[in-house]
PDB file of C-alpha atoms in Angstrom:
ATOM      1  CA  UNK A   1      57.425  71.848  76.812  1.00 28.00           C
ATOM      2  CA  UNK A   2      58.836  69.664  73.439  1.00 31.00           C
ATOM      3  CA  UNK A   3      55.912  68.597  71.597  1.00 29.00           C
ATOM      4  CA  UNK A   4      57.951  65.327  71.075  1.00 31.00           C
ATOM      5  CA  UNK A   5      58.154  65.046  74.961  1.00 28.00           C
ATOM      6  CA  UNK A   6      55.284  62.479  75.968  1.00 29.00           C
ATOM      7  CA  UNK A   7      53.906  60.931  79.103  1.00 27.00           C
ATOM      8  CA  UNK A   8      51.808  57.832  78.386  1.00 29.00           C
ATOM      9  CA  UNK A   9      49.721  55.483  80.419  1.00 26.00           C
ATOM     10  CA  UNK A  10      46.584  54.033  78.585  1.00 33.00           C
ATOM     11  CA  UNK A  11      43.804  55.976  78.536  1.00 37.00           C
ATOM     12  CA  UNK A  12      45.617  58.668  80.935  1.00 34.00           C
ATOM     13  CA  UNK A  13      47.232  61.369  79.429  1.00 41.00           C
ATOM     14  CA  UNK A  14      50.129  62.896  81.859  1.00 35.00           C
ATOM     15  CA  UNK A  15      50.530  65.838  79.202  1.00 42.00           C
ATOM     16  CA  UNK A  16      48.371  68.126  77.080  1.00 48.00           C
ATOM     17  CA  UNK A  17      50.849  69.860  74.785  1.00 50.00           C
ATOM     18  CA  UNK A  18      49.809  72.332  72.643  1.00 47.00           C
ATOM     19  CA  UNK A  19      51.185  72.765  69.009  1.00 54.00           C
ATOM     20  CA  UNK A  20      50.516  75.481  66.964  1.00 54.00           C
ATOM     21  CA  UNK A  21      47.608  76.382  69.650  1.00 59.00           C
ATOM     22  CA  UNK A  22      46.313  72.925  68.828  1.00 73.00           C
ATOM     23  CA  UNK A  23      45.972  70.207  71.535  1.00 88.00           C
ATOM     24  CA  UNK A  24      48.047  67.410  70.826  1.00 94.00           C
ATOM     25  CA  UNK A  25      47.204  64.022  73.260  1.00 95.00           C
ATOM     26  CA  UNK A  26      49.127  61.197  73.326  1.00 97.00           C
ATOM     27  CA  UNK A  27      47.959  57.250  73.940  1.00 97.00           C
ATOM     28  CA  UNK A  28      49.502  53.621  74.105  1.00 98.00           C
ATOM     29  CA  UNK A  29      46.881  51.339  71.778  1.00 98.00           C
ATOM     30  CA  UNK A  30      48.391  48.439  71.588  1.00 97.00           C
ATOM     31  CA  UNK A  31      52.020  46.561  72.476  1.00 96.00           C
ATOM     32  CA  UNK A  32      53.379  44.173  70.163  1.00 93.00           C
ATOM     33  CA  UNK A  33      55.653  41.291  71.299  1.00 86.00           C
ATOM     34  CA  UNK A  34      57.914  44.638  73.032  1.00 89.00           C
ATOM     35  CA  UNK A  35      57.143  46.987  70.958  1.00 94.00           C
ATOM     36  CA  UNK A  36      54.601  50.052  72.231  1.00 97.00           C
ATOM     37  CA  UNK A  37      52.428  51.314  69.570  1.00 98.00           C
ATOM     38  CA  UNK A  38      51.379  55.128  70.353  1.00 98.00           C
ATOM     39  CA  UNK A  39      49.025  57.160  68.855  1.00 98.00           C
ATOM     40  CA  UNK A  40      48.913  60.847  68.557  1.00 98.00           C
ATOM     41  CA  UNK A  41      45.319  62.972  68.448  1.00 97.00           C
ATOM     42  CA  UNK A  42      45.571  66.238  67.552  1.00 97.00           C
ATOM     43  CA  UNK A  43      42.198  68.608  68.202  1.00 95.00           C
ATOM     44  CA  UNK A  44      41.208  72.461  67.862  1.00 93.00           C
ATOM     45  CA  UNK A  45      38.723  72.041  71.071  1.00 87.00           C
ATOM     46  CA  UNK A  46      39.284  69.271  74.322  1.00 87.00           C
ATOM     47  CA  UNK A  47      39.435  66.092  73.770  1.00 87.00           C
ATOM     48  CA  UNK A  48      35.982  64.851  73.966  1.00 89.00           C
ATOM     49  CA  UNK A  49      33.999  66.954  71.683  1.00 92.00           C
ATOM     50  CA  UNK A  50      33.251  64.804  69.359  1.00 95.00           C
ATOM     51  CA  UNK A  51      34.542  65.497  65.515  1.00 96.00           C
ATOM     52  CA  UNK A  52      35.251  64.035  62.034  1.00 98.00           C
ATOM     53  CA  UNK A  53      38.493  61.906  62.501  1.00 98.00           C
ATOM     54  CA  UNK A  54      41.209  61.494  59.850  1.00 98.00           C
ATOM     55  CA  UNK A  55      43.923  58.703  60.986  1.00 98.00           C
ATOM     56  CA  UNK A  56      47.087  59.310  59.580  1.00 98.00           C
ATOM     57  CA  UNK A  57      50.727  56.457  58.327  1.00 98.00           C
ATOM     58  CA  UNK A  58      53.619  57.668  58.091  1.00 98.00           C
ATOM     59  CA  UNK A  59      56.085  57.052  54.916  1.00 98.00           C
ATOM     60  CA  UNK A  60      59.569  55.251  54.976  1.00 97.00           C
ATOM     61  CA  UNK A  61      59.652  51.918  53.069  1.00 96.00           C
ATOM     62  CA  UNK A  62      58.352  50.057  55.895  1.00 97.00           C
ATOM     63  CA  UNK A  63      61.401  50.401  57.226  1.00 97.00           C
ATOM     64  CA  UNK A  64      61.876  53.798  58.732  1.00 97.00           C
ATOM     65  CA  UNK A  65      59.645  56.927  60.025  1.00 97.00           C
ATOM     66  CA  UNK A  66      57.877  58.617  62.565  1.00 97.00           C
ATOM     67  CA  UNK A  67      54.194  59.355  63.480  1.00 97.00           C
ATOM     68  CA  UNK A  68      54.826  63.283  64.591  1.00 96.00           C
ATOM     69  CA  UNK A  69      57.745  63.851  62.059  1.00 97.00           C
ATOM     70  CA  UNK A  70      57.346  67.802  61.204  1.00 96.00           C
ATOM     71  CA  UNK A  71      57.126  67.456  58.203  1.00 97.00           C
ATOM     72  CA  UNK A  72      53.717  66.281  58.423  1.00 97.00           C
ATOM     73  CA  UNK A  73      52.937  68.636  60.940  1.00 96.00           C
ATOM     74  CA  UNK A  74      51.389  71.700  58.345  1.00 96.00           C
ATOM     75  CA  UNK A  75      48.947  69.011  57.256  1.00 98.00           C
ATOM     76  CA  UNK A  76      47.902  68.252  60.753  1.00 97.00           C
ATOM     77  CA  UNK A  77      47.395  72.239  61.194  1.00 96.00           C
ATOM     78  CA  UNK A  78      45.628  72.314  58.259  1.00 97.00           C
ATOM     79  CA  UNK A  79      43.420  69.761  58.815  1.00 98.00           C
ATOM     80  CA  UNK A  80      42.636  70.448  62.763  1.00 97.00           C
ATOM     81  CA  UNK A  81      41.847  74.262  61.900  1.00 95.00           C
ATOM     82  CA  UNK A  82      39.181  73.130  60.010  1.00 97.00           C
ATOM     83  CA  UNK A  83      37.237  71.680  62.587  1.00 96.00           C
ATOM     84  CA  UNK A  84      38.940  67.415  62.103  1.00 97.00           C
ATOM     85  CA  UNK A  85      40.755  65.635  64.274  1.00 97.00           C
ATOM     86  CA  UNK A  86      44.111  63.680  63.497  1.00 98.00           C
ATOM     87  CA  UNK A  87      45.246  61.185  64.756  1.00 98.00           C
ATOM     88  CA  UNK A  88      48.629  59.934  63.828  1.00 98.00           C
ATOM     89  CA  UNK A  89      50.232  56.497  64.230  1.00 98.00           C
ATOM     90  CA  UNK A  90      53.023  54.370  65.168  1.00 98.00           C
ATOM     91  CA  UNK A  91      52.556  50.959  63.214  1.00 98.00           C
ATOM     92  CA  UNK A  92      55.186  47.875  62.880  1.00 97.00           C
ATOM     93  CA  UNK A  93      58.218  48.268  60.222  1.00 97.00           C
ATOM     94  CA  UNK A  94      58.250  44.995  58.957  1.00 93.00           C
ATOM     95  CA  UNK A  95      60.889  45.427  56.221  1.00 92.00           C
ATOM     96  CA  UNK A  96      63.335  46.963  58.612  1.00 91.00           C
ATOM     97  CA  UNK A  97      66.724  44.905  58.636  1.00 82.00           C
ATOM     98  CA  UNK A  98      65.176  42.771  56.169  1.00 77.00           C
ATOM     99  CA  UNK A  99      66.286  41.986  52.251  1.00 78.00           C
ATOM    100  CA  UNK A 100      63.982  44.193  50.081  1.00 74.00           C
ATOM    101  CA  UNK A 101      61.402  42.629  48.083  1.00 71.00           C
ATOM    102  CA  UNK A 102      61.461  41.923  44.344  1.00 70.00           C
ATOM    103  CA  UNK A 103      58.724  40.771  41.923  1.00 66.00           C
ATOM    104  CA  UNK A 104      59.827  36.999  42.724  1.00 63.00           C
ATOM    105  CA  UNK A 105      59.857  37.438  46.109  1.00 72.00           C
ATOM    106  CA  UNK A 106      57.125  39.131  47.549  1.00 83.00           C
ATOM    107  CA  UNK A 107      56.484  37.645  50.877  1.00 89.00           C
ATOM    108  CA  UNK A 108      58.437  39.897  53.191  1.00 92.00           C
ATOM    109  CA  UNK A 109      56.676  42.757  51.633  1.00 94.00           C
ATOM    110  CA  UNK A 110      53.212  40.611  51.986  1.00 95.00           C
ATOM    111  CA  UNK A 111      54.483  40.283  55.891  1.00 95.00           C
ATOM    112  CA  UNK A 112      54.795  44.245  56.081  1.00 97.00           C
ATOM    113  CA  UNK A 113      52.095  45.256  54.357  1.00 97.00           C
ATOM    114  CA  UNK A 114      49.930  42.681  56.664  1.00 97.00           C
ATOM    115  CA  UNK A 115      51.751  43.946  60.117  1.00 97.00           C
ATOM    116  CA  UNK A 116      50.733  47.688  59.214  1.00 98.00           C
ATOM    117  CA  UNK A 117      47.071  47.146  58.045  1.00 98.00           C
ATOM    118  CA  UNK A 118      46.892  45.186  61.647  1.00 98.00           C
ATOM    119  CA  UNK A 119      48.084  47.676  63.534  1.00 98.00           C
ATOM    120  CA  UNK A 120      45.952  50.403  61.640  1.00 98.00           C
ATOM    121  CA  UNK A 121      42.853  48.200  62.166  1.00 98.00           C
ATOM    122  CA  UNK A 122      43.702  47.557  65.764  1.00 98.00           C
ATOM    123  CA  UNK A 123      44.237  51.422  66.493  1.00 98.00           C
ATOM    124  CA  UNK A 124      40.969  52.221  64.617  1.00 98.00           C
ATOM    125  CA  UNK A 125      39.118  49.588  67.045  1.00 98.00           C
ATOM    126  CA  UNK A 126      41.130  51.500  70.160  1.00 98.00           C
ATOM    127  CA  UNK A 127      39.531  54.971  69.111  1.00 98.00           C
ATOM    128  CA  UNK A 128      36.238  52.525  68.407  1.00 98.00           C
ATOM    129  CA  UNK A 129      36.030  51.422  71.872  1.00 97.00           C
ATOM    130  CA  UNK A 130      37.399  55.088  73.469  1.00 97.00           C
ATOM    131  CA  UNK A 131      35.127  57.005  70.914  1.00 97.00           C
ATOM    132  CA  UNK A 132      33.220  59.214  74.098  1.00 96.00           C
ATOM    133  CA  UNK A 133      36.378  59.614  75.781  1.00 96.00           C
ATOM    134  CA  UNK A 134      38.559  60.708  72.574  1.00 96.00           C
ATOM    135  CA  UNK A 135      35.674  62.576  70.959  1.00 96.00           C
ATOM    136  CA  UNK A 136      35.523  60.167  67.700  1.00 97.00           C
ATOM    137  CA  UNK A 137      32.934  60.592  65.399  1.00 97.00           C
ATOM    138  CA  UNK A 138      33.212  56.586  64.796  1.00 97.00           C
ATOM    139  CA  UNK A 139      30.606  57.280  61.538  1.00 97.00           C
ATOM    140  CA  UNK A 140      33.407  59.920  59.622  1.00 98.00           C
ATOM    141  CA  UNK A 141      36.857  58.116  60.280  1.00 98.00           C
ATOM    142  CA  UNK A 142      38.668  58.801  57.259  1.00 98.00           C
ATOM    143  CA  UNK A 143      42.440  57.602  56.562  1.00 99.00           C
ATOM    144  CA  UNK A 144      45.088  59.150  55.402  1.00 98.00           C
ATOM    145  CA  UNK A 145      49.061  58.255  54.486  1.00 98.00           C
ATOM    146  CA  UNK A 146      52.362  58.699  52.554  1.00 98.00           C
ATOM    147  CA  UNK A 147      54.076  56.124  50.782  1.00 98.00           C
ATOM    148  CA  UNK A 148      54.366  52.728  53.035  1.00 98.00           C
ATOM    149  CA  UNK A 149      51.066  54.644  54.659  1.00 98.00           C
ATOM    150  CA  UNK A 150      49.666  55.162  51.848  1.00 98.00           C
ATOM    151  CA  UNK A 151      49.942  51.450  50.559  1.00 98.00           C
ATOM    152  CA  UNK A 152      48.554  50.225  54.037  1.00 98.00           C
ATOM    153  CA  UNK A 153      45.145  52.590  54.160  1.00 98.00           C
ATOM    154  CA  UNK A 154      44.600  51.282  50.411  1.00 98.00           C
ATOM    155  CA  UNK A 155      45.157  48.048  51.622  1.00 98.00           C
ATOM    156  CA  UNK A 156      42.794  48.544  54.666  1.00 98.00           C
ATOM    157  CA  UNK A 157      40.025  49.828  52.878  1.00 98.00           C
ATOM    158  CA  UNK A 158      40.306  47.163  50.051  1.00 98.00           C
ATOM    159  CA  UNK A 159      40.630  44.011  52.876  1.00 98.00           C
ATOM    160  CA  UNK A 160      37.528  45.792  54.728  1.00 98.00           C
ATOM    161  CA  UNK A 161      35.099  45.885  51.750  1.00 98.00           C
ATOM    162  CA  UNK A 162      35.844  42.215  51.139  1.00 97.00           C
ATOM    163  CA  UNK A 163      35.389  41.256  54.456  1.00 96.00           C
ATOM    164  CA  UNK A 164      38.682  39.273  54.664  1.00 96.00           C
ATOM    165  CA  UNK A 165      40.310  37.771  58.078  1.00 95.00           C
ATOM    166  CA  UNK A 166      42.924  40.192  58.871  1.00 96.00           C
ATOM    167  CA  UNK A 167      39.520  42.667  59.191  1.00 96.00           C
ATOM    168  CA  UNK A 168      38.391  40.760  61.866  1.00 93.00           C
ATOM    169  CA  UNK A 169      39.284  43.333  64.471  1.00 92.00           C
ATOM    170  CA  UNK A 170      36.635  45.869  63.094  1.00 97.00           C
ATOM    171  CA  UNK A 171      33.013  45.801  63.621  1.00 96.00           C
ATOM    172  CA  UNK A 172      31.049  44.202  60.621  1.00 93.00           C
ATOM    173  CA  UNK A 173      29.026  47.143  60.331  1.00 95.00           C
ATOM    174  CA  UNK A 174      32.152  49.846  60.934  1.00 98.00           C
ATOM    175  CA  UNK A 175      33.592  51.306  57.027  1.00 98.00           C
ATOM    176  CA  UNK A 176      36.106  54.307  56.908  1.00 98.00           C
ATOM    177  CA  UNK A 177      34.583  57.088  55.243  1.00 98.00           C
ATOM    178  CA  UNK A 178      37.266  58.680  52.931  1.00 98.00           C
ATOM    179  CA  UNK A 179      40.876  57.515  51.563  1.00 98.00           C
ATOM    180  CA  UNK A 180      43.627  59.827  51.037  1.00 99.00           C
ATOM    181  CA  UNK A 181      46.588  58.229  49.362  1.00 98.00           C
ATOM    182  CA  UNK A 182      49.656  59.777  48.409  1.00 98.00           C
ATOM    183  CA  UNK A 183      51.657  57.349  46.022  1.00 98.00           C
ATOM    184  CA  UNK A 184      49.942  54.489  47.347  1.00 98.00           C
ATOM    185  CA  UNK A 185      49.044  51.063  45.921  1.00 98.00           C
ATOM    186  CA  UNK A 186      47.632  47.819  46.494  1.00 98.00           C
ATOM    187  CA  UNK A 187      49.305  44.506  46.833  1.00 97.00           C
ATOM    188  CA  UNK A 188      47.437  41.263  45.757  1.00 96.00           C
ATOM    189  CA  UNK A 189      47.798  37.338  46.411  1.00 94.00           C
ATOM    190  CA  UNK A 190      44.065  37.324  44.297  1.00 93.00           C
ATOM    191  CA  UNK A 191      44.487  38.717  40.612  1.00 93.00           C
ATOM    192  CA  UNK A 192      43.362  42.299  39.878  1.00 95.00           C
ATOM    193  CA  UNK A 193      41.942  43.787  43.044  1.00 96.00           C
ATOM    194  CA  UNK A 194      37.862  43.767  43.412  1.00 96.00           C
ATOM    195  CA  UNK A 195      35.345  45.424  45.740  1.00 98.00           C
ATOM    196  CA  UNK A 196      32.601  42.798  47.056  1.00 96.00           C
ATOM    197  CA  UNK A 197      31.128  46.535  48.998  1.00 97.00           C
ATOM    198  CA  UNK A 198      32.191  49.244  47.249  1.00 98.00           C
ATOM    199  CA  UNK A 199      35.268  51.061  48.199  1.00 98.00           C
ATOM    200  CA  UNK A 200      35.609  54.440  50.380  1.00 98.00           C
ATOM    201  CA  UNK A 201      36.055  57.862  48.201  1.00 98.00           C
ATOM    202  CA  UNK A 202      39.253  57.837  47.123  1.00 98.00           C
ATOM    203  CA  UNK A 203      41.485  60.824  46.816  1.00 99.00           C
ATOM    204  CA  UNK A 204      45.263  59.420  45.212  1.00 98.00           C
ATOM    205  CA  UNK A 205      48.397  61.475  44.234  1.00 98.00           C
ATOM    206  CA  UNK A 206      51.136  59.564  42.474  1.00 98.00           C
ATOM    207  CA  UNK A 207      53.827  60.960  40.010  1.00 98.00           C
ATOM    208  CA  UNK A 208      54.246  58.997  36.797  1.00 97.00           C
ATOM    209  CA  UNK A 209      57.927  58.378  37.113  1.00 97.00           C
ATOM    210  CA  UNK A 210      57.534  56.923  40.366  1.00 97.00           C
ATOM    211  CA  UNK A 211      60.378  54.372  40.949  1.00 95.00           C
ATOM    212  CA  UNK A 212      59.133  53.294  44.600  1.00 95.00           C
ATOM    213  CA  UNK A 213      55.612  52.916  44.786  1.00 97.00           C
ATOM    214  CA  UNK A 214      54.537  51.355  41.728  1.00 96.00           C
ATOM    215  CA  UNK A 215      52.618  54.040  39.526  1.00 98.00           C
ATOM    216  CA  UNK A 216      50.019  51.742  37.430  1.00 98.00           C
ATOM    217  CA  UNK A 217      50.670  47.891  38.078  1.00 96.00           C
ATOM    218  CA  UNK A 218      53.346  44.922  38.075  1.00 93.00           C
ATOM    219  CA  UNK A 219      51.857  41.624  38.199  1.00 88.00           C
ATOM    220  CA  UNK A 220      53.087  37.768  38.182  1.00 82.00           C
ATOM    221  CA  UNK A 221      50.782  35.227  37.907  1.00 84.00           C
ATOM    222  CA  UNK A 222      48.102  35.954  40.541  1.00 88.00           C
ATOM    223  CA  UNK A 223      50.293  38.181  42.046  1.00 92.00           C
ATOM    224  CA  UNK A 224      51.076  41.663  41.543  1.00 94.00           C
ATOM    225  CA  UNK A 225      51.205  45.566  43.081  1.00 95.00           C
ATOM    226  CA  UNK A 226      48.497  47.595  41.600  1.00 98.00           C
ATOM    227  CA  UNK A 227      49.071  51.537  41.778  1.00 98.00           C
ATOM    228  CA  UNK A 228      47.139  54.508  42.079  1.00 98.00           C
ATOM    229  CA  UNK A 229      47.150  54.787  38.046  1.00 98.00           C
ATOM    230  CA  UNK A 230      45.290  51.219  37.806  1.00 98.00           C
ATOM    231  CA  UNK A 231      43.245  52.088  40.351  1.00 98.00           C
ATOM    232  CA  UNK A 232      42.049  55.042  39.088  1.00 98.00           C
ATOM    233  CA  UNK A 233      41.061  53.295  35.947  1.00 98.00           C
ATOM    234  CA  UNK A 234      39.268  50.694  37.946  1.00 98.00           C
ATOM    235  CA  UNK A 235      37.188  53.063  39.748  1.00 98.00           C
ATOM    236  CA  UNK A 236      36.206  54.691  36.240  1.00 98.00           C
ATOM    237  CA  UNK A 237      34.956  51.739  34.939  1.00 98.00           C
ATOM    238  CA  UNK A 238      33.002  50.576  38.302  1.00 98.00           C
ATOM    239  CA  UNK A 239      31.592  54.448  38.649  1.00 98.00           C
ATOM    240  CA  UNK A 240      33.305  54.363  42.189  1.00 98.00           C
ATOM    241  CA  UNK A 241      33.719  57.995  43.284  1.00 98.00           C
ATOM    242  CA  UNK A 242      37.295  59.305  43.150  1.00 98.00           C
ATOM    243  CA  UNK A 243      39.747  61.857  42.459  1.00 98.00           C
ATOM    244  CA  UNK A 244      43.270  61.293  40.860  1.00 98.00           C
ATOM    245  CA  UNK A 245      46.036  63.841  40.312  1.00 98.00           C
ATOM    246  CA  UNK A 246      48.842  62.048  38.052  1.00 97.00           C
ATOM    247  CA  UNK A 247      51.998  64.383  38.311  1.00 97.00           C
ATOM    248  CA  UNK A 248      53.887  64.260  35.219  1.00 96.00           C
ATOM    249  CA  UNK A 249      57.532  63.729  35.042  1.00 93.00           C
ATOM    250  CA  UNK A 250      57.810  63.617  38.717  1.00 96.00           C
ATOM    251  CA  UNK A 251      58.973  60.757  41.105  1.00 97.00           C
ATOM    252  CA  UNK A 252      58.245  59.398  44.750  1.00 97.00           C
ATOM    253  CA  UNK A 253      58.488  63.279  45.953  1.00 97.00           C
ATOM    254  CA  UNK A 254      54.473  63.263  45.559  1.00 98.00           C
ATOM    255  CA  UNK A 255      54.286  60.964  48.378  1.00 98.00           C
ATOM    256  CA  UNK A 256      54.945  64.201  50.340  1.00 97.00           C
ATOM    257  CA  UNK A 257      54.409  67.314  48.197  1.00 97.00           C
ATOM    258  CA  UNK A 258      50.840  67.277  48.583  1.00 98.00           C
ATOM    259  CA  UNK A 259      50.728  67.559  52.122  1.00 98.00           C
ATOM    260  CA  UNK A 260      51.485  70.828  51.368  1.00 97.00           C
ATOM    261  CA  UNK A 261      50.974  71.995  48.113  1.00 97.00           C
ATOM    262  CA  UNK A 262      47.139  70.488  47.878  1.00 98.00           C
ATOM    263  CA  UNK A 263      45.613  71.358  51.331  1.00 98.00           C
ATOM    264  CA  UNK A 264      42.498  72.764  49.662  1.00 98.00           C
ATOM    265  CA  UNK A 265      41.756  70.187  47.166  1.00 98.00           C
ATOM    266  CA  UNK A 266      42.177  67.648  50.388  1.00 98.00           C
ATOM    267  CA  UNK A 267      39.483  70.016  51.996  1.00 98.00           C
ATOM    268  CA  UNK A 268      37.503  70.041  48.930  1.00 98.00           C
ATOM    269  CA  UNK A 269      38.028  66.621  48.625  1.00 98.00           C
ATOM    270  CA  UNK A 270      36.597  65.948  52.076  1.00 98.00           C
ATOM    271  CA  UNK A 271      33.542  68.289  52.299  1.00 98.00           C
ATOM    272  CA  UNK A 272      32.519  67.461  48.881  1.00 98.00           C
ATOM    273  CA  UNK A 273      33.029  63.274  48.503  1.00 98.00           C
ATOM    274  CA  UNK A 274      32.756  62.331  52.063  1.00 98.00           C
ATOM    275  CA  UNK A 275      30.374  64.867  53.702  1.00 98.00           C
ATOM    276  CA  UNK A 276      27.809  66.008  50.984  1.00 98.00           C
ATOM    277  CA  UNK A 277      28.619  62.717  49.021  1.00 98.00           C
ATOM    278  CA  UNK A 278      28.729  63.519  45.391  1.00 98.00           C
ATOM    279  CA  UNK A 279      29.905  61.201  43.608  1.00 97.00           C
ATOM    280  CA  UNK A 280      32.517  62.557  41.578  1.00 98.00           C
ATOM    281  CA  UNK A 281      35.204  60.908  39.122  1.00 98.00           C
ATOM    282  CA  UNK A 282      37.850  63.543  38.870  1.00 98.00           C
ATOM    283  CA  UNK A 283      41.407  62.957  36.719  1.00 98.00           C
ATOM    284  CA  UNK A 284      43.572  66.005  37.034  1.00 97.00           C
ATOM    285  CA  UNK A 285      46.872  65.720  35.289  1.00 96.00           C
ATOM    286  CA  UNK A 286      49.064  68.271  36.402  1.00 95.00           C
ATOM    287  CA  UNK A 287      51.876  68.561  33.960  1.00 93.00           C
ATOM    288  CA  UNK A 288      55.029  71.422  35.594  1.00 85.00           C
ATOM    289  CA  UNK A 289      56.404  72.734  31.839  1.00 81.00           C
ATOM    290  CA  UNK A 290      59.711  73.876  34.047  1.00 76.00           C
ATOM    291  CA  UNK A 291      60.543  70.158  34.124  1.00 67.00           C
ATOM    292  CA  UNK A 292      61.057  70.425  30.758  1.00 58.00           C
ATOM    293  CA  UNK A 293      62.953  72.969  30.050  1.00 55.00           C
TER     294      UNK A 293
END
């Protein structure tokens, strides 16, 4: 059977397909207006043993993309051979058909941004509230995302340590555990963004000539997009654990390269913030001399 072939009915699962001799389950979490929102979970053992979770966004502008695209599929592997579960998801494109944003106009990227940390939240509170079922570790969720993702699991952990409305959905008492961002950023109504509860372990990748995703910050007034560069710098200065590998020279490629270029750093990464909690600041600046030449 396709892996991409899927039977879907709630809770019920019509199909167990197996990729790379990994079970892959599909679910319908929520429906928006008439649009289905499916997650994927993705497990070495059956569904219900229970194991560290990593949800995973997809990349594509908010406008384009696909939760079980292959080429995210030797991450998944990766990650589910070493004992976590994945669970990837659909979430609203709310910049598709529309004009794209500039640094005057900022509200249709505000709308996006805002549809996609919804749906993230509301998917999290669907593998809450099916956590026996679905084998969810609900005290190790970790996130995880590319580009657009990336920007809306920063976002989510940022709106969930201040306690804002759109986290409503969540428990009070529920965090995510870990943040894996690959050229990701913030976007702010507020000024520079602030913690009130301190943020998740942060693991960012973001190339310096990034032309995308904003690489340090842009800002207007009280308004701005804050990058993995300023937020690294943040974190230094607040002694927030995190790790930040600035690729020289190199554009919005990063939002994908290290999906499969850094699988055991992200493994480090994990066992070593999140699990044993050390709270490490790590800067790597990886600088390819080829480029140069």
């Amino acid at each position: 059977m396709n892996y991409k072939t899927l039977f879907l009915t709630g809770l019920i699962t019509l199909s167990n397909v197996y990729v790379f001799s990994q079970i892959k389950q599909t679910f319908i979490y929520s429906t928006k207006d008439t649009q289905i929102l499916k997650l994927d979970v993705y497990s070495n053992q059956e569904l219900h043993v229970k194991k560290p979770s990593i949800i995973f966004l997809f990349g594509g502008g908010f406008v384009k993309g696909n939760r079980d695209d292959s080429f995210y599929l030797p991450y998944f592997k990766k990650l589910v051979e070493n004992n976590y579960k994945v669970i990837s998801i659909d979430y609203r494109l709310g910049l598709k058909g529309e004009k794209w944003p500039t640094v005057f106009n900022t509200s249709v990227l505000k709308n996006a941004i805002s549809y996609a940390v919804t749906d993230l939240y509301d998917a999290t509170a669907y593998l809450i509230a099916n956590a026996k079922e679905l084998g969810i570790d609900t005290s190790m969720v970790m996130l995880s995302g590319s580009s657009a993702g990336a920007v809306t699991i920063l976002q989510a952990d940022w709106e969930k340590r201040n306690n804002t409305s759109i986290a409503k959905p969540l428990p009070n008492n529920f965090q995510y555990k870990g943040v894996i961002a690959f050229a990701g950023s913030i976007l702010s109504y507020s000024g520079k963004p602030k913690y009130k509860t301190p943020p998740a372990p942060t693991m960012m990748f973001h190339g310096t000539n990034d032309k995308v995703v904003i690489y340090n910050k842009i800002k207007l007034f009280n308004r701005g997009m804050f990058g993995s560069r300023y937020l690294a710098s943040y974190f230094k200065k607040q002694q927030y654990p995190y790790y930040f590998q600035f690729v020289n020279n190199m554009g919005h490629e990063v939002a994908g390269t290290p999906m499969h270029n850094n699988q055991n750093e992200i493994l480090w990464f994990i066992r070593t913030y999140i699990e044993q909690k050390k709270p490490y600041q790590v800067e790597v600046n990886f600088n390819d001399l080829q480029l140069h030449k």
